[in-house]
mmCIF file of N, CA and C in Angstrom:
data_model
loop_
_atom_site.group_PDB
_atom_site.id
_atom_site.type_symbol
_atom_site.label_atom_id
_atom_site.label_comp_id
_atom_site.label_asym_id
_atom_site.label_seq_id
_atom_site.Cartn_x
_atom_site.Cartn_y
_atom_site.Cartn_z
ATOM 1 N N MET Q 1 -2.329 25.237 7.783
ATOM 2 C CA MET Q 1 -1.378 26.326 7.812
ATOM 3 C C MET Q 1 -0.202 26.002 8.737
ATOM 4 N N ILE Q 2 -0.502 25.335 9.845
ATOM 5 C CA ILE Q 2 0.553 24.990 10.798
ATOM 6 C C ILE Q 2 1.593 24.096 10.127
ATOM 7 N N ASN Q 3 1.127 23.074 9.424
ATOM 8 C CA ASN Q 3 2.062 22.169 8.751
ATOM 9 C C ASN Q 3 2.856 22.903 7.682
ATOM 10 N N TYR Q 4 2.225 23.865 7.017
ATOM 11 C CA TYR Q 4 2.902 24.642 5.980
ATOM 12 C C TYR Q 4 4.049 25.451 6.575
ATOM 13 N N ILE Q 5 3.798 26.084 7.738
ATOM 14 C CA ILE Q 5 4.836 26.869 8.415
ATOM 15 C C ILE Q 5 5.990 25.966 8.830
ATOM 16 N N GLU Q 6 5.666 24.832 9.439
ATOM 17 C CA GLU Q 6 6.707 23.906 9.882
ATOM 18 C C GLU Q 6 7.511 23.379 8.698
ATOM 19 N N LYS Q 7 6.805 23.035 7.623
ATOM 20 C CA LYS Q 7 7.484 22.485 6.448
ATOM 21 C C LYS Q 7 8.413 23.530 5.841
ATOM 22 N N ASN Q 8 7.923 24.757 5.708
ATOM 23 C CA ASN Q 8 8.761 25.813 5.132
ATOM 24 C C ASN Q 8 9.963 26.117 6.007
ATOM 25 N N LEU Q 9 9.761 26.169 7.324
ATOM 26 C CA LEU Q 9 10.873 26.442 8.232
ATOM 27 C C LEU Q 9 11.905 25.325 8.159
ATOM 28 N N PHE Q 10 11.439 24.089 8.199
ATOM 29 C CA PHE Q 10 12.343 22.943 8.146
ATOM 30 C C PHE Q 10 13.109 22.915 6.821
ATOM 31 N N GLN Q 11 12.400 23.157 5.719
ATOM 32 C CA GLN Q 11 13.062 23.173 4.417
ATOM 33 C C GLN Q 11 14.079 24.308 4.340
ATOM 34 N N GLY Q 12 13.722 25.451 4.910
ATOM 35 C CA GLY Q 12 14.643 26.581 4.901
ATOM 36 C C GLY Q 12 15.928 26.273 5.644
ATOM 37 N N VAL Q 13 15.797 25.627 6.790
ATOM 38 C CA VAL Q 13 16.991 25.264 7.567
ATOM 39 C C VAL Q 13 17.811 24.216 6.824
ATOM 40 N N CYS Q 14 17.151 23.182 6.337
ATOM 41 C CA CYS Q 14 17.878 22.098 5.663
ATOM 42 C C CYS Q 14 18.521 22.556 4.362
ATOM 43 N N ASN Q 15 17.938 23.541 3.714
ATOM 44 C CA ASN Q 15 18.489 24.032 2.453
ATOM 45 C C ASN Q 15 19.497 25.154 2.645
ATOM 46 N N SER Q 16 19.693 25.583 3.876
ATOM 47 C CA SER Q 16 20.632 26.679 4.119
ATOM 48 C C SER Q 16 22.068 26.207 3.900
ATOM 49 N N ASN Q 17 22.891 27.114 3.431
ATOM 50 C CA ASN Q 17 24.302 26.787 3.201
ATOM 51 C C ASN Q 17 25.009 26.432 4.500
ATOM 52 N N GLU Q 18 24.611 27.078 5.607
ATOM 53 C CA GLU Q 18 25.236 26.785 6.897
ATOM 54 C C GLU Q 18 24.979 25.339 7.308
ATOM 55 N N PHE Q 19 23.740 24.885 7.141
ATOM 56 C CA PHE Q 19 23.388 23.520 7.523
ATOM 57 C C PHE Q 19 24.100 22.512 6.619
ATOM 58 N N LYS Q 20 24.108 22.786 5.322
ATOM 59 C CA LYS Q 20 24.792 21.883 4.392
ATOM 60 C C LYS Q 20 26.284 21.810 4.705
ATOM 61 N N GLY Q 21 26.877 22.966 4.993
ATOM 62 C CA GLY Q 21 28.291 22.983 5.350
ATOM 63 C C GLY Q 21 28.564 22.213 6.622
ATOM 64 N N TRP Q 22 27.666 22.360 7.593
ATOM 65 C CA TRP Q 22 27.822 21.647 8.861
ATOM 66 C C TRP Q 22 27.757 20.138 8.624
ATOM 67 N N LEU Q 23 26.792 19.702 7.802
ATOM 68 C CA LEU Q 23 26.681 18.273 7.519
ATOM 69 C C LEU Q 23 27.922 17.751 6.803
ATOM 70 N N LEU Q 24 28.410 18.516 5.845
ATOM 71 C CA LEU Q 24 29.588 18.078 5.097
ATOM 72 C C LEU Q 24 30.839 18.033 5.963
ATOM 73 N N SER Q 25 30.886 18.882 6.977
ATOM 74 C CA SER Q 25 32.082 18.934 7.820
ATOM 75 C C SER Q 25 32.085 17.860 8.906
ATOM 76 N N ARG Q 26 31.006 17.145 9.044
ATOM 77 C CA ARG Q 26 30.892 16.125 10.097
ATOM 78 C C ARG Q 26 30.923 14.729 9.503
ATOM 79 N N ARG Q 27 31.451 13.828 10.270
ATOM 80 C CA ARG Q 27 31.349 12.410 9.930
ATOM 81 C C ARG Q 27 30.301 11.822 10.865
ATOM 82 N N TRP Q 28 29.109 12.366 10.830
ATOM 83 C CA TRP Q 28 28.115 12.037 11.840
ATOM 84 C C TRP Q 28 27.528 10.651 11.697
ATOM 85 N N PHE Q 29 27.803 9.960 10.589
ATOM 86 C CA PHE Q 29 27.323 8.588 10.503
ATOM 87 C C PHE Q 29 28.139 7.667 11.404
ATOM 88 N N GLY Q 30 29.435 7.958 11.557
ATOM 89 C CA GLY Q 30 30.282 7.075 12.337
ATOM 90 C C GLY Q 30 30.684 7.619 13.687
ATOM 91 N N ASP Q 31 30.422 8.881 13.916
ATOM 92 C CA ASP Q 31 30.857 9.532 15.151
ATOM 93 C C ASP Q 31 29.651 9.753 16.058
ATOM 94 N N LYS Q 32 29.592 9.006 17.144
ATOM 95 C CA LYS Q 32 28.429 9.066 18.039
ATOM 96 C C LYS Q 32 28.231 10.453 18.642
ATOM 97 N N SER Q 33 29.308 11.154 18.967
ATOM 98 C CA SER Q 33 29.153 12.474 19.575
ATOM 99 C C SER Q 33 28.588 13.464 18.563
ATOM 100 N N SER Q 34 28.988 13.343 17.307
ATOM 101 C CA SER Q 34 28.437 14.226 16.278
ATOM 102 C C SER Q 34 26.979 13.899 16.015
ATOM 103 N N LEU Q 35 26.632 12.614 16.073
ATOM 104 C CA LEU Q 35 25.237 12.218 15.899
ATOM 105 C C LEU Q 35 24.387 12.788 17.023
ATOM 106 N N SER Q 36 24.917 12.786 18.234
ATOM 107 C CA SER Q 36 24.221 13.371 19.374
ATOM 108 C C SER Q 36 24.034 14.869 19.172
ATOM 109 N N LYS Q 37 25.060 15.532 18.646
ATOM 110 C CA LYS Q 37 24.960 16.970 18.377
ATOM 111 C C LYS Q 37 23.910 17.244 17.310
ATOM 112 N N LEU Q 38 23.840 16.382 16.291
ATOM 113 C CA LEU Q 38 22.827 16.537 15.248
ATOM 114 C C LEU Q 38 21.436 16.397 15.853
ATOM 115 N N ASN Q 39 21.271 15.435 16.755
ATOM 116 C CA ASN Q 39 19.989 15.233 17.422
ATOM 117 C C ASN Q 39 19.593 16.475 18.215
ATOM 118 N N ARG Q 40 20.548 17.070 18.942
ATOM 119 C CA ARG Q 40 20.262 18.300 19.694
ATOM 120 C C ARG Q 40 19.918 19.448 18.759
ATOM 121 N N TYR Q 41 20.623 19.541 17.641
ATOM 122 C CA TYR Q 41 20.364 20.600 16.664
ATOM 123 C C TYR Q 41 18.948 20.462 16.100
ATOM 124 N N ILE Q 42 18.545 19.236 15.773
ATOM 125 C CA ILE Q 42 17.202 19.000 15.248
ATOM 126 C C ILE Q 42 16.160 19.365 16.295
ATOM 127 N N LYS Q 43 16.401 19.026 17.560
ATOM 128 C CA LYS Q 43 15.466 19.394 18.623
ATOM 129 C C LYS Q 43 15.351 20.906 18.745
ATOM 130 N N MET Q 44 16.477 21.617 18.609
ATOM 131 C CA MET Q 44 16.436 23.084 18.676
ATOM 132 C C MET Q 44 15.619 23.647 17.518
ATOM 133 N N VAL Q 45 15.771 23.062 16.335
ATOM 134 C CA VAL Q 45 15.005 23.515 15.171
ATOM 135 C C VAL Q 45 13.520 23.252 15.393
ATOM 136 N N GLN Q 46 13.187 22.114 15.993
ATOM 137 C CA GLN Q 46 11.787 21.807 16.276
ATOM 138 C C GLN Q 46 11.200 22.796 17.277
ATOM 139 N N ILE Q 47 11.962 23.153 18.295
ATOM 140 C CA ILE Q 47 11.501 24.139 19.276
ATOM 141 C C ILE Q 47 11.296 25.482 18.595
ATOM 142 N N LEU Q 48 12.226 25.857 17.744
ATOM 143 C CA LEU Q 48 12.105 27.113 17.001
ATOM 144 C C LEU Q 48 10.862 27.098 16.117
ATOM 145 N N ALA Q 49 10.613 25.974 15.456
ATOM 146 C CA ALA Q 49 9.434 25.858 14.591
ATOM 147 C C ALA Q 49 8.157 26.019 15.401
ATOM 148 N N ARG Q 50 8.100 25.404 16.583
ATOM 149 C CA ARG Q 50 6.908 25.541 17.433
ATOM 150 C C ARG Q 50 6.718 26.978 17.890
ATOM 151 N N THR Q 51 7.814 27.653 18.207
ATOM 152 C CA THR Q 51 7.741 29.048 18.648
ATOM 153 C C THR Q 51 7.229 29.937 17.525
ATOM 154 N N VAL Q 52 7.774 29.743 16.334
ATOM 155 C CA VAL Q 52 7.331 30.532 15.178
ATOM 156 C C VAL Q 52 5.865 30.253 14.893
ATOM 157 N N GLU Q 53 5.492 28.994 14.954
ATOM 158 C CA GLU Q 53 4.104 28.600 14.719
ATOM 159 C C GLU Q 53 3.178 29.251 15.736
ATOM 160 N N SER Q 54 3.559 29.206 16.994
ATOM 161 C CA SER Q 54 2.751 29.793 18.061
ATOM 162 C C SER Q 54 2.601 31.294 17.865
ATOM 163 N N ASN Q 55 3.700 31.964 17.535
ATOM 164 C CA ASN Q 55 3.647 33.407 17.310
ATOM 165 C C ASN Q 55 2.775 33.744 16.112
ATOM 166 N N ALA Q 56 2.862 32.948 15.053
ATOM 167 C CA ALA Q 56 2.045 33.187 13.861
ATOM 168 C C ALA Q 56 0.568 33.011 14.188
ATOM 169 N N LEU Q 57 0.248 31.978 14.956
ATOM 170 C CA LEU Q 57 -1.151 31.750 15.331
ATOM 171 C C LEU Q 57 -1.667 32.863 16.230
ATOM 172 N N ASN Q 58 -0.835 33.328 17.143
ATOM 173 C CA ASN Q 58 -1.239 34.436 18.013
ATOM 174 C C ASN Q 58 -1.537 35.681 17.199
ATOM 175 N N GLN Q 59 -0.743 35.932 16.170
ATOM 176 C CA GLN Q 59 -0.970 37.101 15.321
ATOM 177 C C GLN Q 59 -2.259 36.954 14.518
ATOM 178 N N LEU Q 60 -2.554 35.734 14.074
ATOM 179 C CA LEU Q 60 -3.765 35.502 13.285
ATOM 180 C C LEU Q 60 -5.035 35.702 14.100
ATOM 181 N N PHE Q 61 -5.004 35.318 15.350
ATOM 182 C CA PHE Q 61 -6.219 35.315 16.157
ATOM 183 C C PHE Q 61 -6.302 36.466 17.143
ATOM 184 N N LYS Q 62 -5.549 37.527 16.920
ATOM 185 C CA LYS Q 62 -5.639 38.707 17.791
ATOM 186 C C LYS Q 62 -6.903 39.464 17.513
#
């Protein structure tokens, strides 16, 4: 279930119009600062996924 939540959250973010627009607006393959920003964004998404996962597990085992 944990992997399912993470996969769905990650797919939801990657498939969002905001994320697609952000990727299209960046030249992140050649721009090191944009690549760094992408790395930070991915880390934030991972933290969010862990938080959602933790909250879901807490609700299941109450």
